[in-house]
JSON list of C-alpha atoms in Angstrom, two decimals:
[
{"chain": "A", "resi": 17, "resn": "ARG", "atom": "CA", "xyz": [86.02, 174.34, 158.69]},
{"chain": "A", "resi": 18, "resn": "LYS", "atom": "CA", "xyz": [87.27, 170.85, 157.89]},
{"chain": "A", "resi": 19, "resn": "GLU", "atom": "CA", "xyz": [88.78, 170.26, 154.49]},
{"chain": "A", "resi": 20, "resn": "VAL", "atom": "CA", "xyz": [86.51, 167.26, 153.90]},
{"chain": "A", "resi": 21, "resn": "GLU", "atom": "CA", "xyz": [83.04, 167.29, 155.43]},
{"chain": "A", "resi": 22, "resn": "GLN", "atom": "CA", "xyz": [80.50, 164.52, 155.50]},
{"chain": "A", "resi": 23, "resn": "ASP", "atom": "CA", "xyz": [76.97, 163.97, 156.70]},
{"chain": "A", "resi": 24, "resn": "PRO", "atom": "CA", "xyz": [77.30, 163.33, 160.43]},
{"chain": "A", "resi": 25, "resn": "GLY", "atom": "CA", "xyz": [74.97, 160.32, 160.52]},
{"chain": "A", "resi": 26, "resn": "PRO", "atom": "CA", "xyz": [74.25, 157.81, 161.83]},
{"chain": "A", "resi": 27, "resn": "PHE", "atom": "CA", "xyz": [71.92, 156.55, 159.16]},
{"chain": "A", "resi": 28, "resn": "ASN", "atom": "CA", "xyz": [69.54, 153.83, 160.31]},
{"chain": "A", "resi": 29, "resn": "VAL", "atom": "CA", "xyz": [67.83, 152.12, 157.38]},
{"chain": "A", "resi": 30, "resn": "PRO", "atom": "CA", "xyz": [65.93, 148.88, 156.81]},
{"chain": "A", "resi": 31, "resn": "GLU", "atom": "CA", "xyz": [67.25, 146.17, 154.54]},
{"chain": "A", "resi": 32, "resn": "GLY", "atom": "CA", "xyz": [66.50, 146.90, 150.92]},
{"chain": "A", "resi": 33, "resn": "ALA", "atom": "CA", "xyz": [66.49, 150.66, 151.37]},
{"chain": "A", "resi": 34, "resn": "THR", "atom": "CA", "xyz": [68.41, 153.11, 149.21]},
{"chain": "A", "resi": 35, "resn": "VAL", "atom": "CA", "xyz": [70.71, 155.44, 151.10]},
{"chain": "A", "resi": 36, "resn": "ALA", "atom": "CA", "xyz": [72.79, 158.39, 149.91]},
{"chain": "A", "resi": 37, "resn": "PHE", "atom": "CA", "xyz": [75.84, 159.93, 151.49]},
{"chain": "A", "resi": 38, "resn": "ASN", "atom": "CA", "xyz": [77.16, 163.38, 150.70]},
{"chain": "A", "resi": 39, "resn": "CYS", "atom": "CA", "xyz": [80.60, 164.87, 151.03]},
{"chain": "A", "resi": 40, "resn": "THR", "atom": "CA", "xyz": [82.08, 168.28, 150.27]},
{"chain": "A", "resi": 41, "resn": "TYR", "atom": "CA", "xyz": [85.70, 169.31, 150.02]},
{"chain": "A", "resi": 42, "resn": "SER", "atom": "CA", "xyz": [87.12, 172.79, 150.30]},
{"chain": "A", "resi": 43, "resn": "ASN", "atom": "CA", "xyz": [90.45, 172.61, 148.48]},
{"chain": "A", "resi": 44, "resn": "SER", "atom": "CA", "xyz": [89.95, 173.15, 144.77]},
{"chain": "A", "resi": 45, "resn": "ALA", "atom": "CA", "xyz": [93.40, 171.66, 144.13]},
{"chain": "A", "resi": 46, "resn": "SER", "atom": "CA", "xyz": [92.13, 168.24, 145.17]},
{"chain": "A", "resi": 47, "resn": "GLN", "atom": "CA", "xyz": [92.81, 165.75, 142.45]},
{"chain": "A", "resi": 48, "resn": "SER", "atom": "CA", "xyz": [91.44, 162.34, 143.23]},
{"chain": "A", "resi": 49, "resn": "PHE", "atom": "CA", "xyz": [88.54, 161.13, 145.25]},
{"chain": "A", "resi": 50, "resn": "PHE", "atom": "CA", "xyz": [87.51, 157.91, 146.90]},
{"chain": "A", "resi": 51, "resn": "TRP", "atom": "CA", "xyz": [84.99, 156.27, 149.13]},
{"chain": "A", "resi": 52, "resn": "TYR", "atom": "CA", "xyz": [86.36, 153.91, 151.75]},
{"chain": "A", "resi": 53, "resn": "ARG", "atom": "CA", "xyz": [84.52, 151.61, 154.09]},
{"chain": "A", "resi": 54, "resn": "GLN", "atom": "CA", "xyz": [85.70, 151.07, 157.65]},
{"chain": "A", "resi": 55, "resn": "ASP", "atom": "CA", "xyz": [84.36, 148.41, 159.95]},
{"chain": "A", "resi": 56, "resn": "CYS", "atom": "CA", "xyz": [84.66, 148.78, 163.69]},
{"chain": "A", "resi": 57, "resn": "ARG", "atom": "CA", "xyz": [88.27, 148.44, 164.87]},
{"chain": "A", "resi": 58, "resn": "LYS", "atom": "CA", "xyz": [89.49, 147.65, 161.36]},
{"chain": "A", "resi": 59, "resn": "GLU", "atom": "CA", "xyz": [91.50, 149.49, 158.74]},
{"chain": "A", "resi": 60, "resn": "PRO", "atom": "CA", "xyz": [89.75, 151.40, 155.94]},
{"chain": "A", "resi": 61, "resn": "LYS", "atom": "CA", "xyz": [89.14, 149.43, 152.77]},
{"chain": "A", "resi": 62, "resn": "LEU", "atom": "CA", "xyz": [88.75, 151.05, 149.38]},
{"chain": "A", "resi": 63, "resn": "LEU", "atom": "CA", "xyz": [85.18, 150.87, 148.18]},
{"chain": "A", "resi": 64, "resn": "MET", "atom": "CA", "xyz": [85.53, 152.78, 144.95]},
{"chain": "A", "resi": 65, "resn": "SER", "atom": "CA", "xyz": [87.21, 155.66, 143.24]},
{"chain": "A", "resi": 66, "resn": "VAL", "atom": "CA", "xyz": [85.05, 158.60, 142.21]},
{"chain": "A", "resi": 67, "resn": "TYR", "atom": "CA", "xyz": [85.08, 160.20, 138.78]},
{"chain": "A", "resi": 68, "resn": "SER", "atom": "CA", "xyz": [83.28, 163.16, 137.25]},
{"chain": "A", "resi": 69, "resn": "SER", "atom": "CA", "xyz": [81.62, 160.83, 134.79]},
{"chain": "A", "resi": 70, "resn": "GLY", "atom": "CA", "xyz": [80.24, 158.83, 137.67]},
{"chain": "A", "resi": 71, "resn": "ASN", "atom": "CA", "xyz": [80.96, 155.22, 138.31]},
{"chain": "A", "resi": 72, "resn": "GLU", "atom": "CA", "xyz": [78.94, 152.25, 139.39]},
{"chain": "A", "resi": 73, "resn": "ASP", "atom": "CA", "xyz": [79.94, 149.01, 141.02]},
{"chain": "A", "resi": 74, "resn": "GLY", "atom": "CA", "xyz": [77.00, 146.73, 141.61]},
{"chain": "A", "resi": 75, "resn": "ARG", "atom": "CA", "xyz": [74.72, 148.37, 144.16]},
{"chain": "A", "resi": 76, "resn": "PHE", "atom": "CA", "xyz": [77.10, 151.28, 144.69]},
{"chain": "A", "resi": 77, "resn": "THR", "atom": "CA", "xyz": [77.19, 154.45, 142.60]},
{"chain": "A", "resi": 78, "resn": "ALA", "atom": "CA", "xyz": [79.60, 157.31, 143.16]},
{"chain": "A", "resi": 79, "resn": "GLN", "atom": "CA", "xyz": [79.50, 160.77, 141.64]},
{"chain": "A", "resi": 80, "resn": "LEU", "atom": "CA", "xyz": [81.81, 163.75, 141.63]},
{"chain": "A", "resi": 81, "resn": "ASN", "atom": "CA", "xyz": [80.86, 167.34, 140.90]},
{"chain": "A", "resi": 82, "resn": "ARG", "atom": "CA", "xyz": [84.06, 169.34, 140.65]},
{"chain": "A", "resi": 83, "resn": "ALA", "atom": "CA", "xyz": [82.29, 172.66, 140.15]},
{"chain": "A", "resi": 84, "resn": "SER", "atom": "CA", "xyz": [80.40, 172.24, 143.42]},
{"chain": "A", "resi": 85, "resn": "GLN", "atom": "CA", "xyz": [83.25, 170.33, 145.10]},
{"chain": "A", "resi": 86, "resn": "TYR", "atom": "CA", "xyz": [80.77, 167.68, 146.04]},
{"chain": "A", "resi": 87, "resn": "ILE", "atom": "CA", "xyz": [81.00, 163.88, 146.14]},
{"chain": "A", "resi": 88, "resn": "SER", "atom": "CA", "xyz": [78.20, 161.42, 146.65]},
{"chain": "A", "resi": 89, "resn": "LEU", "atom": "CA", "xyz": [77.73, 157.72, 147.27]},
{"chain": "A", "resi": 90, "resn": "LEU", "atom": "CA", "xyz": [74.47, 155.90, 146.65]},
{"chain": "A", "resi": 91, "resn": "ILE", "atom": "CA", "xyz": [73.81, 152.44, 148.01]},
{"chain": "A", "resi": 92, "resn": "ARG", "atom": "CA", "xyz": [70.83, 150.58, 146.59]},
{"chain": "A", "resi": 93, "resn": "ASP", "atom": "CA", "xyz": [69.11, 147.55, 148.08]},
{"chain": "A", "resi": 94, "resn": "SER", "atom": "CA", "xyz": [70.99, 147.85, 151.38]},
{"chain": "A", "resi": 95, "resn": "LYS", "atom": "CA", "xyz": [72.22, 144.66, 153.01]},
{"chain": "A", "resi": 96, "resn": "LEU", "atom": "CA", "xyz": [72.92, 143.99, 156.65]},
{"chain": "A", "resi": 97, "resn": "SER", "atom": "CA", "xyz": [76.57, 143.61, 155.70]},
{"chain": "A", "resi": 98, "resn": "ASP", "atom": "CA", "xyz": [76.65, 147.20, 154.45]},
{"chain": "A", "resi": 99, "resn": "SER", "atom": "CA", "xyz": [76.60, 148.39, 158.06]},
{"chain": "A", "resi": 100, "resn": "ALA", "atom": "CA", "xyz": [79.88, 150.25, 158.50]},
{"chain": "A", "resi": 101, "resn": "THR", "atom": "CA", "xyz": [81.37, 153.72, 158.49]},
{"chain": "A", "resi": 102, "resn": "TYR", "atom": "CA", "xyz": [81.81, 155.24, 155.05]},
{"chain": "A", "resi": 103, "resn": "LEU", "atom": "CA", "xyz": [84.75, 157.59, 154.63]},
{"chain": "A", "resi": 104, "resn": "CYS", "atom": "CA", "xyz": [85.02, 160.26, 151.98]},
{"chain": "A", "resi": 105, "resn": "VAL", "atom": "CA", "xyz": [88.67, 160.60, 151.01]},
{"chain": "A", "resi": 106, "resn": "VAL", "atom": "CA", "xyz": [90.41, 163.25, 148.95]},
{"chain": "A", "resi": 107, "resn": "ASN", "atom": "CA", "xyz": [93.96, 163.32, 147.62]},
{"chain": "A", "resi": 108, "resn": "ARG", "atom": "CA", "xyz": [95.70, 166.51, 146.68]},
{"chain": "A", "resi": 109, "resn": "GLY", "atom": "CA", "xyz": [99.14, 167.46, 145.53]},
{"chain": "A", "resi": 110, "resn": "THR", "atom": "CA", "xyz": [101.52, 166.48, 142.81]},
{"chain": "A", "resi": 111, "resn": "GLY", "atom": "CA", "xyz": [104.91, 164.88, 143.19]},
{"chain": "A", "resi": 112, "resn": "GLY", "atom": "CA", "xyz": [103.79, 163.66, 146.57]},
{"chain": "A", "resi": 113, "resn": "PHE", "atom": "CA", "xyz": [100.13, 163.53, 147.41]},
{"chain": "A", "resi": 114, "resn": "LYS", "atom": "CA", "xyz": [98.42, 164.12, 150.72]},
{"chain": "A", "resi": 115, "resn": "THR", "atom": "CA", "xyz": [95.34, 162.22, 151.76]},
{"chain": "A", "resi": 116, "resn": "ILE", "atom": "CA", "xyz": [92.57, 163.88, 153.69]},
{"chain": "A", "resi": 117, "resn": "PHE", "atom": "CA", "xyz": [89.90, 161.74, 155.32]},
{"chain": "A", "resi": 118, "resn": "GLY", "atom": "CA", "xyz": [86.41, 162.84, 156.16]},
{"chain": "A", "resi": 119, "resn": "ALA", "atom": "CA", "xyz": [85.14, 162.00, 159.62]},
{"chain": "A", "resi": 120, "resn": "GLY", "atom": "CA", "xyz": [82.93, 159.29, 158.20]},
{"chain": "A", "resi": 121, "resn": "THR", "atom": "CA", "xyz": [79.23, 158.54, 158.17]},
{"chain": "A", "resi": 122, "resn": "ARG", "atom": "CA", "xyz": [77.98, 155.61, 160.17]},
{"chain": "A", "resi": 123, "resn": "LEU", "atom": "CA", "xyz": [75.41, 153.36, 158.51]},
{"chain": "A", "resi": 124, "resn": "PHE", "atom": "CA", "xyz": [73.26, 150.82, 160.33]},
{"chain": "A", "resi": 125, "resn": "VAL", "atom": "CA", "xyz": [71.19, 148.50, 158.18]},
{"chain": "A", "resi": 126, "resn": "LYS", "atom": "CA", "xyz": [68.55, 146.62, 160.13]},
{"chain": "A", "resi": 127, "resn": "ALA", "atom": "CA", "xyz": [66.53, 143.54, 159.30]},
{"chain": "B", "resi": 19, "resn": "GLY", "atom": "CA", "xyz": [98.51, 141.59, 145.50]},
{"chain": "B", "resi": 20, "resn": "ALA", "atom": "CA", "xyz": [99.27, 144.81, 147.37]},
{"chain": "B", "resi": 21, "resn": "VAL", "atom": "CA", "xyz": [99.17, 143.43, 150.87]},
{"chain": "B", "resi": 22, "resn": "VAL", "atom": "CA", "xyz": [100.39, 145.48, 153.81]},
{"chain": "B", "resi": 23, "resn": "SER", "atom": "CA", "xyz": [100.95, 143.99, 157.22]},
{"chain": "B", "resi": 24, "resn": "GLN", "atom": "CA", "xyz": [101.44, 145.59, 160.61]},
{"chain": "B", "resi": 25, "resn": "HIS", "atom": "CA", "xyz": [102.95, 144.18, 163.74]},
{"chain": "B", "resi": 26, "resn": "PRO", "atom": "CA", "xyz": [101.90, 143.98, 166.46]},
{"chain": "B", "resi": 27, "resn": "SER", "atom": "CA", "xyz": [98.14, 144.12, 165.94]},
{"chain": "B", "resi": 28, "resn": "TRP", "atom": "CA", "xyz": [97.68, 145.30, 169.50]},
{"chain": "B", "resi": 29, "resn": "VAL", "atom": "CA", "xyz": [99.92, 146.28, 172.36]},
{"chain": "B", "resi": 30, "resn": "ILE", "atom": "CA", "xyz": [99.43, 147.26, 175.97]},
{"chain": "B", "resi": 31, "resn": "CYS", "atom": "CA", "xyz": [102.29, 149.00, 177.72]},
{"chain": "B", "resi": 32, "resn": "LYS", "atom": "CA", "xyz": [103.09, 150.99, 180.81]},
{"chain": "B", "resi": 33, "resn": "SER", "atom": "CA", "xyz": [103.42, 154.73, 180.72]},
{"chain": "B", "resi": 34, "resn": "GLY", "atom": "CA", "xyz": [106.96, 155.82, 179.93]},
{"chain": "B", "resi": 35, "resn": "THR", "atom": "CA", "xyz": [107.91, 152.86, 177.78]},
{"chain": "B", "resi": 36, "resn": "SER", "atom": "CA", "xyz": [108.62, 152.96, 174.05]},
{"chain": "B", "resi": 37, "resn": "VAL", "atom": "CA", "xyz": [106.66, 150.96, 171.53]},
{"chain": "B", "resi": 38, "resn": "LYS", "atom": "CA", "xyz": [107.74, 150.05, 168.01]},
{"chain": "B", "resi": 39, "resn": "ILE", "atom": "CA", "xyz": [105.21, 149.30, 165.29]},
{"chain": "B", "resi": 40, "resn": "GLU", "atom": "CA", "xyz": [106.26, 147.72, 162.02]},
{"chain": "B", "resi": 41, "resn": "CYS", "atom": "CA", "xyz": [104.62, 148.21, 158.66]},
{"chain": "B", "resi": 42, "resn": "ARG", "atom": "CA", "xyz": [105.55, 145.90, 155.81]},
{"chain": "B", "resi": 43, "resn": "SER", "atom": "CA", "xyz": [104.53, 145.77, 152.17]},
{"chain": "B", "resi": 44, "resn": "LEU", "atom": "CA", "xyz": [104.50, 142.05, 151.48]},
{"chain": "B", "resi": 45, "resn": "ASP", "atom": "CA", "xyz": [104.28, 141.80, 147.72]},
{"chain": "B", "resi": 46, "resn": "PHE", "atom": "CA", "xyz": [105.36, 145.14, 146.35]},
{"chain": "B", "resi": 47, "resn": "GLN", "atom": "CA", "xyz": [107.99, 147.78, 146.91]},
{"chain": "B", "resi": 48, "resn": "ALA", "atom": "CA", "xyz": [106.70, 150.86, 148.67]},
{"chain": "B", "resi": 49, "resn": "THR", "atom": "CA", "xyz": [108.65, 154.01, 148.02]},
{"chain": "B", "resi": 50, "resn": "THR", "atom": "CA", "xyz": [106.26, 155.95, 150.21]},
{"chain": "B", "resi": 51, "resn": "MET", "atom": "CA", "xyz": [104.56, 154.94, 153.42]},
{"chain": "B", "resi": 52, "resn": "PHE", "atom": "CA", "xyz": [102.13, 156.90, 155.53]},
{"chain": "B", "resi": 53, "resn": "TRP", "atom": "CA", "xyz": [101.34, 156.73, 159.23]},
{"chain": "B", "resi": 54, "resn": "TYR", "atom": "CA", "xyz": [97.91, 157.63, 160.51]},
{"chain": "B", "resi": 55, "resn": "ARG", "atom": "CA", "xyz": [96.34, 157.80, 163.93]},
{"chain": "B", "resi": 56, "resn": "GLN", "atom": "CA", "xyz": [92.67, 157.37, 164.68]},
{"chain": "B", "resi": 57, "resn": "PHE", "atom": "CA", "xyz": [91.05, 158.19, 168.00]},
{"chain": "B", "resi": 58, "resn": "PRO", "atom": "CA", "xyz": [87.64, 156.68, 168.85]},
{"chain": "B", "resi": 59, "resn": "LYS", "atom": "CA", "xyz": [84.80, 158.02, 166.72]},
{"chain": "B", "resi": 60, "resn": "GLN", "atom": "CA", "xyz": [87.19, 160.27, 164.83]},
{"chain": "B", "resi": 61, "resn": "SER", "atom": "CA", "xyz": [88.66, 160.12, 161.38]},
{"chain": "B", "resi": 62, "resn": "LEU", "atom": "CA", "xyz": [92.12, 159.03, 160.39]},
{"chain": "B", "resi": 63, "resn": "MET", "atom": "CA", "xyz": [94.64, 161.79, 160.81]},
{"chain": "B", "resi": 64, "resn": "LEU", "atom": "CA", "xyz": [97.88, 161.74, 158.87]},
{"chain": "B", "resi": 65, "resn": "MET", "atom": "CA", "xyz": [100.86, 161.87, 161.19]},
{"chain": "B", "resi": 66, "resn": "ALA", "atom": "CA", "xyz": [103.73, 161.65, 158.76]},
{"chain": "B", "resi": 67, "resn": "THR", "atom": "CA", "xyz": [104.85, 160.62, 155.31]},
{"chain": "B", "resi": 68, "resn": "SER", "atom": "CA", "xyz": [108.02, 158.61, 154.91]},
{"chain": "B", "resi": 69, "resn": "ASN", "atom": "CA", "xyz": [110.00, 158.00, 151.78]},
{"chain": "B", "resi": 70, "resn": "GLU", "atom": "CA", "xyz": [112.52, 155.22, 151.62]},
{"chain": "B", "resi": 71, "resn": "GLY", "atom": "CA", "xyz": [116.00, 156.42, 152.48]},
{"chain": "B", "resi": 72, "resn": "SER", "atom": "CA", "xyz": [115.03, 159.90, 153.56]},
{"chain": "B", "resi": 73, "resn": "LYS", "atom": "CA", "xyz": [113.68, 161.64, 156.64]},
{"chain": "B", "resi": 74, "resn": "ALA", "atom": "CA", "xyz": [109.97, 161.54, 157.28]},
{"chain": "B", "resi": 75, "resn": "THR", "atom": "CA", "xyz": [107.79, 164.59, 156.76]},
{"chain": "B", "resi": 76, "resn": "TYR", "atom": "CA", "xyz": [105.64, 165.24, 159.81]},
{"chain": "B", "resi": 77, "resn": "GLU", "atom": "CA", "xyz": [102.26, 166.93, 159.85]},
{"chain": "B", "resi": 78, "resn": "GLN", "atom": "CA", "xyz": [101.77, 170.03, 161.92]},
{"chain": "B", "resi": 79, "resn": "GLY", "atom": "CA", "xyz": [101.34, 169.25, 165.58]},
{"chain": "B", "resi": 80, "resn": "VAL", "atom": "CA", "xyz": [103.04, 165.85, 165.43]},
{"chain": "B", "resi": 81, "resn": "GLU", "atom": "CA", "xyz": [106.24, 165.72, 167.48]},
{"chain": "B", "resi": 82, "resn": "LYS", "atom": "CA", "xyz": [108.99, 164.13, 165.43]},
{"chain": "B", "resi": 83, "resn": "ASP", "atom": "CA", "xyz": [111.06, 163.38, 168.53]},
{"chain": "B", "resi": 84, "resn": "LYS", "atom": "CA", "xyz": [108.18, 161.50, 170.08]},
{"chain": "B", "resi": 85, "resn": "PHE", "atom": "CA", "xyz": [107.09, 159.58, 167.01]},
{"chain": "B", "resi": 86, "resn": "LEU", "atom": "CA", "xyz": [110.23, 158.26, 165.38]},
{"chain": "B", "resi": 87, "resn": "ILE", "atom": "CA", "xyz": [109.80, 156.98, 161.86]},
{"chain": "B", "resi": 88, "resn": "ASN", "atom": "CA", "xyz": [112.32, 154.91, 159.97]},
{"chain": "B", "resi": 89, "resn": "HIS", "atom": "CA", "xyz": [111.85, 153.77, 156.39]},
{"chain": "B", "resi": 90, "resn": "ALA", "atom": "CA", "xyz": [115.07, 151.90, 155.82]},
{"chain": "B", "resi": 91, "resn": "SER", "atom": "CA", "xyz": [113.94, 149.62, 153.03]},
{"chain": "B", "resi": 92, "resn": "LEU", "atom": "CA", "xyz": [111.36, 149.53, 150.28]},
{"chain": "B", "resi": 93, "resn": "THR", "atom": "CA", "xyz": [109.25, 147.07, 152.22]},
{"chain": "B", "resi": 94, "resn": "LEU", "atom": "CA", "xyz": [109.54, 148.21, 155.83]},
{"chain": "B", "resi": 95, "resn": "SER", "atom": "CA", "xyz": [108.73, 151.32, 157.81]},
{"chain": "B", "resi": 96, "resn": "THR", "atom": "CA", "xyz": [108.69, 151.53, 161.58]},
{"chain": "B", "resi": 97, "resn": "LEU", "atom": "CA", "xyz": [106.99, 153.93, 163.95]},
{"chain": "B", "resi": 98, "resn": "THR", "atom": "CA", "xyz": [108.35, 154.16, 167.47]},
{"chain": "B", "resi": 99, "resn": "VAL", "atom": "CA", "xyz": [106.24, 155.89, 170.08]},
{"chain": "B", "resi": 100, "resn": "THR", "atom": "CA", "xyz": [108.80, 157.04, 172.63]},
{"chain": "B", "resi": 101, "resn": "SER", "atom": "CA", "xyz": [107.94, 157.49, 176.29]},
{"chain": "B", "resi": 102, "resn": "ALA", "atom": "CA", "xyz": [104.33, 156.62, 175.64]},
{"chain": "B", "resi": 103, "resn": "HIS", "atom": "CA", "xyz": [101.61, 158.18, 177.78]},
{"chain": "B", "resi": 104, "resn": "PRO", "atom": "CA", "xyz": [97.92, 157.32, 178.12]},
{"chain": "B", "resi": 105, "resn": "GLU", "atom": "CA", "xyz": [96.98, 160.10, 175.69]},
{"chain": "B", "resi": 106, "resn": "ASP", "atom": "CA", "xyz": [98.98, 158.26, 173.01]},
{"chain": "B", "resi": 107, "resn": "SER", "atom": "CA", "xyz": [96.53, 155.37, 173.21]},
{"chain": "B", "resi": 108, "resn": "SER", "atom": "CA", "xyz": [95.04, 155.14, 169.76]},
{"chain": "B", "resi": 109, "resn": "PHE", "atom": "CA", "xyz": [94.66, 153.08, 166.61]},
{"chain": "B", "resi": 110, "resn": "TYR", "atom": "CA", "xyz": [97.77, 153.49, 164.46]},
{"chain": "B", "resi": 111, "resn": "ILE", "atom": "CA", "xyz": [97.42, 152.60, 160.80]},
{"chain": "B", "resi": 112, "resn": "CYS", "atom": "CA", "xyz": [100.06, 152.59, 158.11]},
{"chain": "B", "resi": 113, "resn": "SER", "atom": "CA", "xyz": [99.59, 152.63, 154.38]},
{"chain": "B", "resi": 114, "resn": "ALA", "atom": "CA", "xyz": [101.95, 152.11, 151.50]},
{"chain": "B", "resi": 115, "resn": "ALA", "atom": "CA", "xyz": [102.14, 153.47, 147.99]},
{"chain": "B", "resi": 116, "resn": "ARG", "atom": "CA", "xyz": [104.34, 152.25, 145.18]},
{"chain": "B", "resi": 117, "resn": "ASP", "atom": "CA", "xyz": [105.62, 155.76, 144.62]},
{"chain": "B", "resi": 118, "resn": "SER", "atom": "CA", "xyz": [104.78, 159.31, 145.59]},
{"chain": "B", "resi": 119, "resn": "ASN", "atom": "CA", "xyz": [103.09, 160.01, 142.26]},
{"chain": "B", "resi": 120, "resn": "THR", "atom": "CA", "xyz": [100.73, 157.05, 142.41]},
{"chain": "B", "resi": 121, "resn": "ASP", "atom": "CA", "xyz": [97.90, 158.03, 144.66]},
{"chain": "B", "resi": 122, "resn": "THR", "atom": "CA", "xyz": [96.64, 154.54, 145.37]},
{"chain": "B", "resi": 123, "resn": "GLN", "atom": "CA", "xyz": [97.60, 153.50, 148.86]},
{"chain": "B", "resi": 124, "resn": "TYR", "atom": "CA", "xyz": [97.16, 150.18, 150.56]},
{"chain": "B", "resi": 125, "resn": "PHE", "atom": "CA", "xyz": [96.37, 150.09, 154.24]},
{"chain": "B", "resi": 126, "resn": "GLY", "atom": "CA", "xyz": [97.73, 147.85, 156.91]},
{"chain": "B", "resi": 127, "resn": "PRO", "atom": "CA", "xyz": [95.33, 146.28, 159.44]},
{"chain": "B", "resi": 128, "resn": "GLY", "atom": "CA", "xyz": [96.29, 148.74, 162.14]},
{"chain": "B", "resi": 129, "resn": "THR", "atom": "CA", "xyz": [97.83, 148.51, 165.60]},
{"chain": "B", "resi": 130, "resn": "ARG", "atom": "CA", "xyz": [95.81, 149.27, 168.68]},
{"chain": "B", "resi": 131, "resn": "LEU", "atom": "CA", "xyz": [97.98, 150.83, 171.35]},
{"chain": "B", "resi": 132, "resn": "THR", "atom": "CA", "xyz": [96.83, 151.10, 174.93]},
{"chain": "B", "resi": 133, "resn": "VAL", "atom": "CA", "xyz": [99.09, 152.89, 177.39]},
{"chain": "B", "resi": 134, "resn": "LEU", "atom": "CA", "xyz": [98.28, 152.29, 181.03]}
]
């Protein structure tokens, strides 16, 4: 079993749709959590950090449930430019962290 | 701020040659740098963690004699793929963190290596 698992995708949605991505992690010692976006043949770019209290940035909302070891990302009013691969990322460790990437979920937003 | 560059952005080489990839933090000092590899349609896999002035820590399954990492300064780390073979063709991405306790890392744009 992978340490970070995501919905396999791809998700094909029309513009304006709301789409939700799920992610689970297996190591309870994980300490910090992120969603990254990766465009084809590009490096990952930080989308947002994820907190237990939930956080929102415009059309994007991220949520963390530590008890269930579950992370989510909600995208409202999808735009064509949201088409990308979304990576669930978990950091664990102290005095030297280790980053574990999920395999990513591909999103296609169509006109 | 927090810009990381990589050079070259792409490279094509013959089998058996060595390739050096540079990773630079342009506007901050990076005590810790990470090297990742990403094969098509797969996730980023951590290869090694390097701390300035000390030997790199390699992940299980990554040959340290094949992937030589040098982190000689607070702004530069290099990855040398020695005696490259076609199976080493991949997207190599570095990231940099200000220190090992700060878990925010900044990614370079990646280097696409193709070994013929």
